[in-house]
Amino acid sequence: MRLDIYLRDVKYRESFIISTGRRGIDKEFMIKVSENGIEGWGEAPLPHRADEEYLSTLLDKIQRNIEGIRALEPYSLEKLHFLCRDIGDTRISMALQLAFIDLFGKKIGLPAYRIFGAYRDKVETDITISLLPPEEQAERASRFVEMGFRTLKVKLGLDPIMDVERVRRVREAVGEEIRIRVDVNQGWSYSDALYALNKITDYEVELVEQPLDKSDLKNMAKLRREFDVPFALDESVWNTQDVKRAIEMDAMDVANIKLVKCGGYTEAMRIIDLCEAYNINCMIGCMGCDKIGISAATHLALSRRNIQFYDLDCDLLHMDDGVIMGGALVEIPYRHATNSAGFGVSKVQEESLIYLKTFR
């Protein structure tokens, strides 16, 4: 088994702004696993602080564990899970797991969602509206609805008074039939949340995501008792331990799963099963992924019943530079898989990637 490691910069069509900052480029850490002429591809978005030292650390971690990685069969996900847990980096884990799953699917000739459950054949994604002035969010909302999207995820979190105005303007722009979710990205204090939620719930908000600091589960539980709207946690829940804590504190209705947070399919499926046991629904999100990561998240969403909310739009917000071909299909507002094996990625223009290292 051979591993080739690459880096890729992916530009946004428009600056992406949330309460914690702005970005115009996502960096993708990419792994190609090759065996007997068959290639599997994985990727994971990197933090924006990622520099040469950070990348060197990632490569060192792979180097120290390369014999264990190369000894695995592509279907040995449980062994890979514990090996990656020992490595201690969710981005390496995500990229490796996706590459292994893609390789295994191609070896046996099946798309990934058929390997892991094949519960449904399509999902309806939302589309995210950056944290902009109210009139700009309303304009962007109208544009997305004209494109065919029926669920909008509106970013909030800088000022509760303006956040209420943002939701009001978006609702007026799109009418009553469009679903509106709001994502605060930890931007409110508890008192901010009380003020804003008392107002925005008048505008038929479907879901409120991460209104408070990730550590403030006690006040999250209080908000759930106070307001008749589902609350989702994102930054608070990275793994099964986090999810268990949130369930014990009665702090959420929905857990937002992102493959880069939990490290790939194996931990994601543990989270899904845990949530289902406690009647907690799951959302699948993306956190800067491009086509490979989004395709993997789409296949997981197609596989498992308890994933009920779909935020699979990062690659739609990115510019399409033609480097990655294939993957999950988009027929706005739906995403679905093809019958192609693995995650359906047909070709990667490797000459357009930034080469880092090869492990043979």
Short mmCIF file of C-alpha atoms in Angstrom, two decimals:
data_model
loop_
_atom_site.label_atom_id
_atom_site.label_comp_id
_atom_site.label_asym_id
_atom_site.label_seq_id
_atom_site.Cartn_x
_atom_site.Cartn_y
_atom_site.Cartn_z
CA MET A 1 0.00 0.00 0.00
CA ARG A 2 1.26 3.45 -0.96
CA LEU A 3 0.17 6.79 0.52
CA ASP A 4 0.59 10.08 -1.34
CA ILE A 5 -0.04 13.25 0.67
CA TYR A 6 -1.16 16.53 -0.90
CA LEU A 7 -2.40 19.98 0.04
CA ARG A 8 -5.00 21.98 -1.84
CA ASP A 9 -6.26 25.55 -1.53
CA VAL A 10 -9.94 26.02 -2.37
CA LYS A 11 -11.34 29.52 -2.82
CA TYR A 12 -14.82 30.65 -1.80
CA ARG A 13 -17.08 32.29 -4.37
CA GLU A 14 -17.81 35.00 -1.77
CA SER A 15 -16.16 35.62 1.60
CA PHE A 16 -17.56 33.27 4.24
CA ILE A 17 -18.30 35.11 7.50
CA ILE A 18 -19.45 33.78 10.86
CA SER A 19 -19.39 35.25 14.37
CA THR A 20 -15.84 33.99 14.99
CA GLY A 21 -14.24 35.31 11.79
CA ARG A 22 -14.03 35.53 8.02
CA ARG A 23 -12.35 33.33 5.44
CA GLY A 24 -11.91 33.29 1.70
CA ILE A 25 -9.89 30.08 1.31
CA ASP A 26 -10.12 26.58 2.79
CA LYS A 27 -7.08 24.33 2.93
CA GLU A 28 -7.66 20.64 2.26
CA PHE A 29 -5.31 17.90 3.51
CA MET A 30 -5.54 15.09 0.95
CA ILE A 31 -4.45 11.46 1.05
CA LYS A 32 -4.36 9.04 -1.87
CA VAL A 33 -4.09 5.36 -0.93
CA SER A 34 -3.03 3.06 -3.77
CA GLU A 35 -3.05 -0.73 -3.87
CA ASN A 36 -2.83 -3.05 -6.88
CA GLY A 37 -3.60 -0.23 -9.30
CA ILE A 38 -6.70 1.01 -7.46
CA GLU A 39 -6.79 4.43 -5.79
CA GLY A 40 -8.81 5.67 -2.83
CA TRP A 41 -9.02 9.38 -2.00
CA GLY A 42 -9.64 11.12 1.31
CA GLU A 43 -9.52 14.72 2.43
CA ALA A 44 -9.92 16.81 5.57
CA PRO A 45 -10.14 20.59 5.94
CA LEU A 46 -7.28 22.14 7.89
CA PRO A 47 -7.53 24.94 10.48
CA HIS A 48 -6.67 28.36 9.13
CA ARG A 49 -3.66 28.56 11.43
CA ALA A 50 -2.10 25.65 9.52
CA ASP A 51 1.45 26.59 8.52
CA GLU A 52 4.57 24.66 7.54
CA GLU A 53 5.19 23.63 11.14
CA TYR A 54 1.62 22.35 11.46
CA LEU A 55 1.92 20.35 8.22
CA SER A 56 5.28 18.96 9.32
CA THR A 57 3.65 17.74 12.53
CA LEU A 58 0.90 15.97 10.56
CA LEU A 59 3.43 14.24 8.34
CA ASP A 60 5.53 13.21 11.36
CA LYS A 61 2.46 11.61 12.95
CA ILE A 62 1.81 9.60 9.80
CA GLN A 63 5.48 8.64 9.55
CA ARG A 64 5.51 7.27 13.10
CA ASN A 65 2.49 5.10 12.36
CA ILE A 66 3.03 4.23 8.71
CA GLU A 67 3.81 0.56 9.28
CA GLY A 68 0.57 0.09 11.19
CA ILE A 69 -1.39 1.94 8.50
CA ARG A 70 0.14 0.00 5.61
CA ALA A 71 -0.49 -3.31 7.35
CA LEU A 72 -4.26 -2.77 7.34
CA GLU A 73 -6.71 -4.07 4.78
CA PRO A 74 -8.91 -1.31 3.30
CA TYR A 75 -11.98 -2.80 5.03
CA SER A 76 -10.31 -2.81 8.49
CA LEU A 77 -12.05 0.37 9.67
CA GLU A 78 -12.32 -0.68 13.29
CA LYS A 79 -8.58 -1.30 13.49
CA LEU A 80 -7.97 2.00 11.70
CA HIS A 81 -10.29 3.72 14.19
CA PHE A 82 -8.17 2.73 17.17
CA LEU A 83 -4.91 3.34 15.34
CA CYS A 84 -6.07 6.88 14.51
CA ARG A 85 -7.26 7.40 18.06
CA ASP A 86 -3.71 6.67 19.19
CA ILE A 87 -2.37 9.10 16.57
CA GLY A 88 -4.63 11.70 18.17
CA ASP A 89 -5.51 13.88 15.17
CA THR A 90 -9.05 13.93 13.75
CA ARG A 91 -7.91 15.40 10.42
CA ILE A 92 -5.48 12.56 9.74
CA SER A 93 -8.17 10.13 10.87
CA MET A 94 -10.82 11.62 8.58
CA ALA A 95 -8.57 11.71 5.49
CA LEU A 96 -7.30 8.16 6.08
CA GLN A 97 -10.74 6.69 6.78
CA LEU A 98 -12.24 8.27 3.67
CA ALA A 99 -9.35 7.04 1.52
CA PHE A 100 -9.72 3.51 2.91
CA ILE A 101 -13.51 3.50 2.37
CA ASP A 102 -13.14 4.88 -1.16
CA LEU A 103 -10.51 2.23 -1.94
CA PHE A 104 -12.61 -0.59 -0.47
CA GLY A 105 -15.71 0.50 -2.38
CA LYS A 106 -13.76 0.55 -5.63
CA LYS A 107 -12.30 -2.89 -4.91
CA ILE A 108 -15.71 -4.49 -4.44
CA GLY A 109 -17.53 -2.28 -6.94
CA LEU A 110 -20.07 -0.69 -4.57
CA PRO A 111 -20.84 2.94 -3.67
CA ALA A 112 -20.12 3.66 -0.02
CA TYR A 113 -23.73 4.29 1.02
CA ARG A 114 -24.66 0.75 -0.05
CA ILE A 115 -21.91 -0.65 2.14
CA PHE A 116 -23.06 1.27 5.22
CA GLY A 117 -26.84 0.98 5.09
CA ALA A 118 -28.51 2.48 1.96
CA TYR A 119 -31.48 3.86 3.94
CA ARG A 120 -32.43 6.56 1.39
CA ASP A 121 -31.42 7.63 -2.11
CA LYS A 122 -31.31 11.43 -1.71
CA VAL A 123 -31.24 14.17 0.90
CA GLU A 124 -32.25 17.83 0.80
CA THR A 125 -29.45 20.17 1.81
CA ASP A 126 -29.75 23.64 3.20
CA ILE A 127 -27.60 26.52 1.93
CA THR A 128 -25.71 28.83 4.27
CA ILE A 129 -25.95 32.63 4.30
CA SER A 130 -22.89 34.36 5.75
CA LEU A 131 -23.09 36.83 8.63
CA LEU A 132 -23.79 40.00 6.64
CA PRO A 133 -25.86 43.16 7.14
CA PRO A 134 -29.60 42.34 7.20
CA GLU A 135 -30.34 43.71 3.74
CA GLU A 136 -27.48 41.70 2.21
CA GLN A 137 -28.60 38.51 3.92
CA ALA A 138 -32.12 39.09 2.60
CA GLU A 139 -30.80 39.64 -0.94
CA ARG A 140 -28.69 36.50 -0.77
CA ALA A 141 -31.65 34.54 0.64
CA SER A 142 -33.80 35.59 -2.33
CA ARG A 143 -31.05 34.58 -4.73
CA PHE A 144 -30.70 31.11 -3.16
CA VAL A 145 -34.46 30.55 -3.22
CA GLU A 146 -34.54 31.50 -6.90
CA MET A 147 -31.84 28.86 -7.45
CA GLY A 148 -34.16 26.25 -5.93
CA PHE A 149 -33.07 25.94 -2.29
CA ARG A 150 -35.92 25.54 0.21
CA THR A 151 -33.95 25.57 3.47
CA LEU A 152 -31.74 28.49 4.51
CA LYS A 153 -29.14 28.42 7.26
CA VAL A 154 -28.70 32.02 8.40
CA LYS A 155 -25.55 32.94 10.29
CA LEU A 156 -26.03 35.15 13.36
CA GLY A 157 -24.05 36.03 16.47
CA LEU A 158 -22.50 39.52 16.42
CA ASP A 159 -25.34 41.57 17.91
CA PRO A 160 -28.67 40.19 19.14
CA ILE A 161 -30.65 43.26 18.09
CA MET A 162 -29.27 43.13 14.56
CA ASP A 163 -29.68 39.35 14.54
CA VAL A 164 -33.42 39.76 15.07
CA GLU A 165 -33.47 42.19 12.16
CA ARG A 166 -31.52 39.72 10.03
CA VAL A 167 -34.09 36.99 10.57
CA ARG A 168 -36.99 39.40 10.03
CA ARG A 169 -35.58 40.64 6.73
CA VAL A 170 -34.82 37.14 5.47
CA ARG A 171 -38.31 35.91 6.33
CA GLU A 172 -39.91 38.89 4.58
CA ALA A 173 -37.74 38.28 1.52
CA VAL A 174 -38.51 34.57 1.08
CA GLY A 175 -42.05 34.18 2.38
CA GLU A 176 -43.58 31.61 4.69
CA GLU A 177 -42.91 28.40 2.74
CA ILE A 178 -39.10 28.45 3.04
CA ARG A 179 -37.50 26.84 6.10
CA ILE A 180 -35.12 29.05 8.09
CA ARG A 181 -32.49 27.70 10.46
CA VAL A 182 -30.16 29.98 12.40
CA ASP A 183 -26.58 29.27 13.45
CA VAL A 184 -25.05 31.54 16.07
CA ASN A 185 -21.62 29.86 16.31
CA GLN A 186 -21.42 30.54 20.08
CA GLY A 187 -22.01 34.27 19.51
CA TRP A 188 -24.61 34.99 22.21
CA SER A 189 -24.46 35.27 25.96
CA TYR A 190 -27.37 33.73 27.85
CA SER A 191 -29.07 37.14 28.18
CA ASP A 192 -28.50 37.80 24.46
CA ALA A 193 -30.12 34.49 23.68
CA LEU A 194 -33.18 35.23 25.82
CA TYR A 195 -33.68 38.53 24.02
CA ALA A 196 -33.12 37.25 20.50
CA LEU A 197 -35.05 34.00 20.85
CA ASN A 198 -38.09 35.81 22.23
CA LYS A 199 -38.13 37.78 18.97
CA ILE A 200 -36.97 35.44 16.23
CA THR A 201 -39.30 32.61 17.14
CA ASP A 202 -42.08 34.84 15.74
CA TYR A 203 -40.57 34.20 12.30
CA GLU A 204 -41.03 30.41 12.27
CA VAL A 205 -37.42 29.40 12.83
CA GLU A 206 -37.04 25.66 12.33
CA LEU A 207 -33.82 25.14 14.32
CA VAL A 208 -31.38 27.15 16.47
CA GLU A 209 -27.76 25.98 16.36
CA GLN A 210 -25.08 26.61 19.00
CA PRO A 211 -26.37 29.88 20.48
CA LEU A 212 -24.03 29.78 23.51
CA ASP A 213 -20.39 29.05 24.25
CA LYS A 214 -19.51 25.41 23.66
CA SER A 215 -18.90 24.82 27.39
CA ASP A 216 -22.18 26.35 28.59
CA LEU A 217 -24.35 23.23 28.56
CA LYS A 218 -26.13 24.24 31.77
CA ASN A 219 -27.64 27.33 30.14
CA MET A 220 -28.31 25.39 26.95
CA ALA A 221 -30.56 23.11 28.99
CA LYS A 222 -32.32 26.19 30.41
CA LEU A 223 -32.95 27.55 26.90
CA ARG A 224 -34.47 24.23 25.87
CA ARG A 225 -36.91 24.45 28.77
CA GLU A 226 -37.71 28.08 27.99
CA PHE A 227 -38.36 27.92 24.24
CA ASP A 228 -40.39 25.58 22.04
CA VAL A 229 -37.84 25.34 19.22
CA PRO A 230 -35.28 22.57 18.58
CA PHE A 231 -31.70 23.38 19.58
CA ALA A 232 -28.68 21.84 17.86
CA LEU A 233 -25.15 21.65 19.22
CA ASP A 234 -22.10 21.80 16.97
CA GLU A 235 -18.99 23.21 18.62
CA SER A 236 -19.99 21.48 21.88
CA VAL A 237 -20.03 17.97 20.42
CA TRP A 238 -16.95 16.52 18.74
CA ASN A 239 -17.06 12.88 19.83
CA THR A 240 -19.15 10.32 21.71
CA GLN A 241 -17.95 11.59 25.08
CA ASP A 242 -19.12 15.13 24.25
CA VAL A 243 -22.45 13.84 22.99
CA LYS A 244 -22.97 11.71 26.10
CA ARG A 245 -22.31 14.74 28.30
CA ALA A 246 -24.78 16.89 26.35
CA ILE A 247 -27.45 14.19 26.55
CA GLU A 248 -26.92 13.77 30.29
CA MET A 249 -27.34 17.52 30.77
CA ASP A 250 -30.45 17.62 28.54
CA ALA A 251 -28.73 20.29 26.46
CA MET A 252 -29.74 19.49 22.86
CA ASP A 253 -32.38 18.19 20.51
CA VAL A 254 -29.99 17.67 17.57
CA ALA A 255 -26.29 16.76 17.36
CA ASN A 256 -24.39 18.24 14.42
CA ILE A 257 -21.91 15.62 13.21
CA LYS A 258 -18.94 16.71 11.11
CA LEU A 259 -16.45 14.15 9.91
CA VAL A 260 -13.50 16.43 10.62
CA LYS A 261 -14.60 16.90 14.24
CA CYS A 262 -15.03 13.22 15.02
CA GLY A 263 -12.37 11.84 12.68
CA GLY A 264 -14.42 9.95 10.11
CA TYR A 265 -17.09 7.29 9.73
CA THR A 266 -16.36 5.06 12.71
CA GLU A 267 -16.82 7.71 15.41
CA ALA A 268 -19.67 9.32 13.46
CA MET A 269 -21.58 6.03 13.47
CA ARG A 270 -20.97 5.64 17.20
CA ILE A 271 -22.46 9.13 17.71
CA ILE A 272 -25.45 8.32 15.50
CA ASP A 273 -26.20 5.13 17.42
CA LEU A 274 -25.83 6.86 20.80
CA CYS A 275 -28.17 9.66 19.74
CA GLU A 276 -30.74 7.25 18.38
CA ALA A 277 -30.80 5.38 21.68
CA TYR A 278 -31.83 8.64 23.40
CA ASN A 279 -34.21 9.91 20.68
CA ILE A 280 -31.82 12.68 19.66
CA ASN A 281 -31.74 13.46 15.95
CA CYS A 282 -28.53 14.11 14.05
CA MET A 283 -27.46 16.68 11.51
CA ILE A 284 -24.61 16.10 9.07
CA GLY A 285 -22.46 19.19 8.45
CA CYS A 286 -19.32 19.94 6.50
CA MET A 287 -16.96 22.54 8.09
CA GLY A 288 -14.92 23.56 5.06
CA CYS A 289 -14.89 20.24 3.18
CA ASP A 290 -14.71 20.17 -0.58
CA LYS A 291 -15.99 17.53 -3.02
CA ILE A 292 -14.45 14.43 -1.46
CA GLY A 293 -15.45 15.30 2.10
CA ILE A 294 -18.93 16.41 1.02
CA SER A 295 -19.37 13.24 -1.01
CA ALA A 296 -18.38 11.15 2.01
CA ALA A 297 -20.81 13.06 4.24
CA THR A 298 -23.57 12.62 1.66
CA HIS A 299 -23.00 8.87 1.49
CA LEU A 300 -23.18 8.68 5.29
CA ALA A 301 -26.43 10.69 5.28
CA LEU A 302 -27.86 8.28 2.72
CA SER A 303 -26.86 5.35 4.91
CA ARG A 304 -28.34 6.13 8.33
CA ARG A 305 -31.96 6.81 9.30
CA ASN A 306 -31.22 9.04 12.28
CA ILE A 307 -29.48 11.73 10.23
CA GLN A 308 -32.47 14.02 9.74
CA PHE A 309 -30.89 17.42 8.96
CA TYR A 310 -28.48 18.04 6.08
CA ASP A 311 -25.98 20.89 5.83
CA LEU A 312 -24.00 19.72 2.80
CA ASP A 313 -23.18 22.93 0.99
CA CYS A 314 -19.50 23.78 1.49
CA ASP A 315 -18.46 22.71 -1.99
CA LEU A 316 -21.34 24.75 -3.41
CA LEU A 317 -19.94 27.83 -1.68
CA HIS A 318 -16.48 27.06 -3.06
CA MET A 319 -15.34 27.90 -6.58
CA ASP A 320 -15.22 24.81 -8.79
CA ASP A 321 -11.68 24.70 -10.16
CA GLY A 322 -12.16 21.37 -11.95
CA VAL A 323 -9.47 19.61 -9.91
CA ILE A 324 -11.82 16.92 -8.55
CA MET A 325 -14.29 15.25 -10.88
CA GLY A 326 -17.23 13.11 -9.91
CA GLY A 327 -18.51 12.69 -6.37
CA ALA A 328 -21.99 13.21 -4.96
CA LEU A 329 -24.39 14.83 -7.40
CA VAL A 330 -26.32 18.07 -6.90
CA GLU A 331 -29.82 18.63 -8.22
CA ILE A 332 -30.79 21.68 -6.17
CA PRO A 333 -31.91 21.31 -3.44
CA TYR A 334 -31.08 17.60 -3.37
CA ARG A 335 -27.82 15.67 -3.11
CA HIS A 336 -27.55 12.04 -4.07
CA ALA A 337 -24.94 9.47 -4.95
CA THR A 338 -24.26 7.84 -8.27
CA ASN A 339 -23.81 4.11 -8.75
CA SER A 340 -20.06 4.66 -9.07
CA ALA A 341 -17.93 2.77 -6.56
CA GLY A 342 -16.59 4.32 -3.37
CA PHE A 343 -17.51 7.99 -3.09
CA GLY A 344 -17.87 8.31 -6.85
CA VAL A 345 -14.77 10.45 -7.40
CA SER A 346 -13.69 9.63 -10.94
CA LYS A 347 -10.51 11.67 -11.31
CA VAL A 348 -8.26 14.03 -9.36
CA GLN A 349 -5.92 16.36 -11.26
CA GLU A 350 -2.87 15.63 -9.13
CA GLU A 351 -0.69 18.09 -11.03
CA SER A 352 -2.91 20.88 -9.63
CA LEU A 353 -2.32 19.80 -6.02
CA ILE A 354 0.57 20.77 -3.74
CA TYR A 355 2.64 17.62 -3.27
CA LEU A 356 3.86 17.00 0.29
CA LYS A 357 5.16 13.44 0.69
CA THR A 358 4.92 9.78 -0.35
CA PHE A 359 4.95 6.82 2.04
CA ARG A 360 5.71 3.48 0.36
#
